[in-house]
Short mmCIF file of C-alpha atoms in Angstrom, two decimals:
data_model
loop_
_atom_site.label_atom_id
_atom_site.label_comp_id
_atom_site.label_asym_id
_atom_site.label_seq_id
_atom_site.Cartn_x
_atom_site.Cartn_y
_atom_site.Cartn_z
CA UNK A 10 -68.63 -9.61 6.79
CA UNK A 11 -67.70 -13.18 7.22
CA UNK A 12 -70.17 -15.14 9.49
CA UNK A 13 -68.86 -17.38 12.07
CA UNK A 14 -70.68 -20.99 13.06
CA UNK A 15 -70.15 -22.72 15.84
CA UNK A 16 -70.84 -26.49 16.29
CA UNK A 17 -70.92 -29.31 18.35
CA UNK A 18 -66.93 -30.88 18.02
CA UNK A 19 -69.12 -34.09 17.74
CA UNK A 20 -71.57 -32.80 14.60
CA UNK A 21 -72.13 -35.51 11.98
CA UNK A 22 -70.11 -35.63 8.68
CA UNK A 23 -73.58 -35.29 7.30
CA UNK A 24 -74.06 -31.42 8.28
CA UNK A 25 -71.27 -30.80 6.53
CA UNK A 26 -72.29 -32.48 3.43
CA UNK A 27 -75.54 -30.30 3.76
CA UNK A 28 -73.86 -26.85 4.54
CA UNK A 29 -71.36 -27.46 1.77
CA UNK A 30 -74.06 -28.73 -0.81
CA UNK A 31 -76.36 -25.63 0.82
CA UNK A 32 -73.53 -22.61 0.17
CA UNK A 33 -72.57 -24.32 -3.46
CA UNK A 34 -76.35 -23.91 -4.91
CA UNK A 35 -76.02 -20.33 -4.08
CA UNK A 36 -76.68 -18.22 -7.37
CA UNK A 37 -73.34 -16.00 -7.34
CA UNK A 38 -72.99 -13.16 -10.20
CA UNK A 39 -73.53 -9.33 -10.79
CA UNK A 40 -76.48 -7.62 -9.11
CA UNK A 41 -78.11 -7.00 -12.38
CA UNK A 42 -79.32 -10.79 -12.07
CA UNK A 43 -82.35 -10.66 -9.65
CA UNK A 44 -81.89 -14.29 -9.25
CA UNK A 45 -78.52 -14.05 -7.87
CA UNK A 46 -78.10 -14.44 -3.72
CA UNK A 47 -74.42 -13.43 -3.58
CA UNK A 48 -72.82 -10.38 -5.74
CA UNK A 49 -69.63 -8.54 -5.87
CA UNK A 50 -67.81 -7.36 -2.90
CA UNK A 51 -67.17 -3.56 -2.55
CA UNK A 52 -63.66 -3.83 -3.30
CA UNK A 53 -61.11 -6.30 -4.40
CA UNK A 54 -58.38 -4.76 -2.34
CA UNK A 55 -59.09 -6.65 0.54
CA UNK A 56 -56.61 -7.70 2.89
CA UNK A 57 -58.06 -9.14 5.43
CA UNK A 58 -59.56 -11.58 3.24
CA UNK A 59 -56.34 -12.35 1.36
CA UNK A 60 -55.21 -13.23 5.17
CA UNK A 61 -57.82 -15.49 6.00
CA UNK A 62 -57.59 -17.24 2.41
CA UNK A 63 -54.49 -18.84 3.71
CA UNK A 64 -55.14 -21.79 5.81
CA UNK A 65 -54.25 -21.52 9.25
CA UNK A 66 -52.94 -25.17 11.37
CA UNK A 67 -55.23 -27.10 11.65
CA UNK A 68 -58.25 -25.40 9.02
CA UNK A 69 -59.47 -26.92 5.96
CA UNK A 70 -61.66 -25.84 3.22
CA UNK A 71 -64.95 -27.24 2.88
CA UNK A 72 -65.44 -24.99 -0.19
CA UNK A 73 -62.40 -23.38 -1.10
CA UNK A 74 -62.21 -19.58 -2.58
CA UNK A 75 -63.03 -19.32 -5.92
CA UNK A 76 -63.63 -15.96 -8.01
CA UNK A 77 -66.00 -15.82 -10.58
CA UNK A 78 -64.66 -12.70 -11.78
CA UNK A 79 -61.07 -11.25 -13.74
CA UNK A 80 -61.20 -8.23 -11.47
CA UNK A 81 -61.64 -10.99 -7.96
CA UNK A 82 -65.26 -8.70 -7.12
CA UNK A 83 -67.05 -11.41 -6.91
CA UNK A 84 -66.66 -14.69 -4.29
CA UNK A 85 -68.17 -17.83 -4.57
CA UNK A 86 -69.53 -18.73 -1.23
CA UNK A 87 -66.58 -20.16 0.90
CA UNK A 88 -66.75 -22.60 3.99
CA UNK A 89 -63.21 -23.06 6.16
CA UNK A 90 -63.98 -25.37 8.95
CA UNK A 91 -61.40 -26.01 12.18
CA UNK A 92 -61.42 -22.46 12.69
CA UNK A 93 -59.57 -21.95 15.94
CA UNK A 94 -60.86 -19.04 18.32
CA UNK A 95 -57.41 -17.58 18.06
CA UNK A 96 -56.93 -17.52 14.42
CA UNK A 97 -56.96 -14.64 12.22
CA UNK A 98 -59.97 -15.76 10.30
CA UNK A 99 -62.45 -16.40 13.85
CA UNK A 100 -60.81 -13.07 14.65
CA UNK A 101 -61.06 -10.82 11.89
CA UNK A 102 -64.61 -9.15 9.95
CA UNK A 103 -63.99 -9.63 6.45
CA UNK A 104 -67.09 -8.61 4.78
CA UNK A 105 -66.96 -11.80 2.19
CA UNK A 106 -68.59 -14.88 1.84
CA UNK A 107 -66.42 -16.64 4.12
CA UNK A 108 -68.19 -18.90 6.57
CA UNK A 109 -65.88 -20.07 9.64
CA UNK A 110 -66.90 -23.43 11.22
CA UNK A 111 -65.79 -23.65 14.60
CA UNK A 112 -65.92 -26.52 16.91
CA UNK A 113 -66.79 -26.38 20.18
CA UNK A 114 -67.88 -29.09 23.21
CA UNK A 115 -70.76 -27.55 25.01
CA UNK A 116 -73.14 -24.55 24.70
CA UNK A 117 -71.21 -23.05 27.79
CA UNK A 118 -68.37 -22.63 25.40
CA UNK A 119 -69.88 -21.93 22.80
CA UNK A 120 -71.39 -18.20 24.49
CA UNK A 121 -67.90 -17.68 25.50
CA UNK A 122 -66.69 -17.75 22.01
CA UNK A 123 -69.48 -15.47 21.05
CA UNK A 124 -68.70 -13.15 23.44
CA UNK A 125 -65.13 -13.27 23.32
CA UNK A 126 -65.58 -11.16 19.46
CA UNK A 127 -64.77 -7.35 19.56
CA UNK A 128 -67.63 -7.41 17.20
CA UNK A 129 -71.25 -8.90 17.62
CA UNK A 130 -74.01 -7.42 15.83
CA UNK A 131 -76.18 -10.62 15.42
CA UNK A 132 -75.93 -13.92 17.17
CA UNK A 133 -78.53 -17.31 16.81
CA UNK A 134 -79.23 -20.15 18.32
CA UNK A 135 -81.18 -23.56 16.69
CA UNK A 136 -82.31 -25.81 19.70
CA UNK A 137 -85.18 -27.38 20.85
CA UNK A 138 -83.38 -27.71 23.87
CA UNK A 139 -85.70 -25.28 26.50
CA UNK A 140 -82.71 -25.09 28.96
CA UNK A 141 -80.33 -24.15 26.27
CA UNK A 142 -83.01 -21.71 24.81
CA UNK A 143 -82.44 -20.37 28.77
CA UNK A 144 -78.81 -20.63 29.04
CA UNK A 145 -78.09 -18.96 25.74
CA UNK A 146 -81.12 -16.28 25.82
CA UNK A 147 -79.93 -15.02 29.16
CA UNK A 148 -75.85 -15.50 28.55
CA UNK A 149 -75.14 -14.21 24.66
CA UNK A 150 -74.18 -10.40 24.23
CA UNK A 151 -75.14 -9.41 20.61
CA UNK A 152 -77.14 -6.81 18.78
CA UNK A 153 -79.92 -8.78 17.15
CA UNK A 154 -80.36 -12.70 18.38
CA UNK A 155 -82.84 -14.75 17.54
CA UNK A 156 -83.90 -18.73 18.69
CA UNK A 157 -84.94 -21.28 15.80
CA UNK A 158 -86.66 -24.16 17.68
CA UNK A 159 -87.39 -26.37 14.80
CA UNK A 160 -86.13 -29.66 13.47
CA UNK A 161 -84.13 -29.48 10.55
CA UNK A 162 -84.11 -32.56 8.61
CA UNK A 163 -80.09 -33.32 8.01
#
């Protein structure tokens, strides 16, 4: 499936040099190679993921889709950032290495965009912000969450 971030509308151009530079060092290839992090997909009929390789208004790539592969099995890790809530690719579980940035202005808003998913099987938060530990904790509906309250040094 594709994984969705969200992120403060005001997050430094430097995150984004980190996430892209993070996502490109990714070993991608076959899963005979144990030293590989992303393999092939389980088809290459996909749709959905022809869909959201299209930019949408507004979207750009980060990391734009590449294949490794003739047969288009295999997806180098692929960052679109803009994602609107209402676009196809916020919308949509692709099951591909697809990684949706979307902006948003406060945590508030950020929970409602969670929750606003038909799907949501896992959902995190990194803060060391207690009351937005709180606020989040007691507001997200997901399957699996989890709370990272460590610095990360970006």
């Amino acid at each position: 499936r594709s994984t969705d971030v969200h992120t403060y509308s005001s997050t430094s151009p430097e995150f984004f040099e980190k996430l892209k530079d993070c996502a490109s060092s990714l070993k991608v290839g076959g899963v005979w190679n144990a030293g590989n992090i992303v393999g092939p997909m389980i088809t290459n009929q996909n749709e959905k993921l022809a869909k959201a390789c299209e930019l949408e208004p507004g979207e750009k790539w980060l990391i734009a889709p590449e294949f490794v592969d003739e047969k288009k099995y295999i997806l180098k890790p692929t960052v679109k950032v803009n994602v609107k809530p209402a676009s196809f690719t916020f919308r949509t579980e692709l099951f591909a290495p697809l990684l949706a940035v979307t902006p948003f202005d406060t945590l508030e808003e950020a929970v409602e965009l969670v929750n606003s998913l038909d799907y949501g099987l896992t959902s995190g938060l990194q803060s060391l912000d207690e009351a937005e530990q709180r606020y989040w904790k007691n507001h997200v509906k997901a399957g699996s969450t989890s709370i990272v309250a460590s610095r990360v040094l970006w």
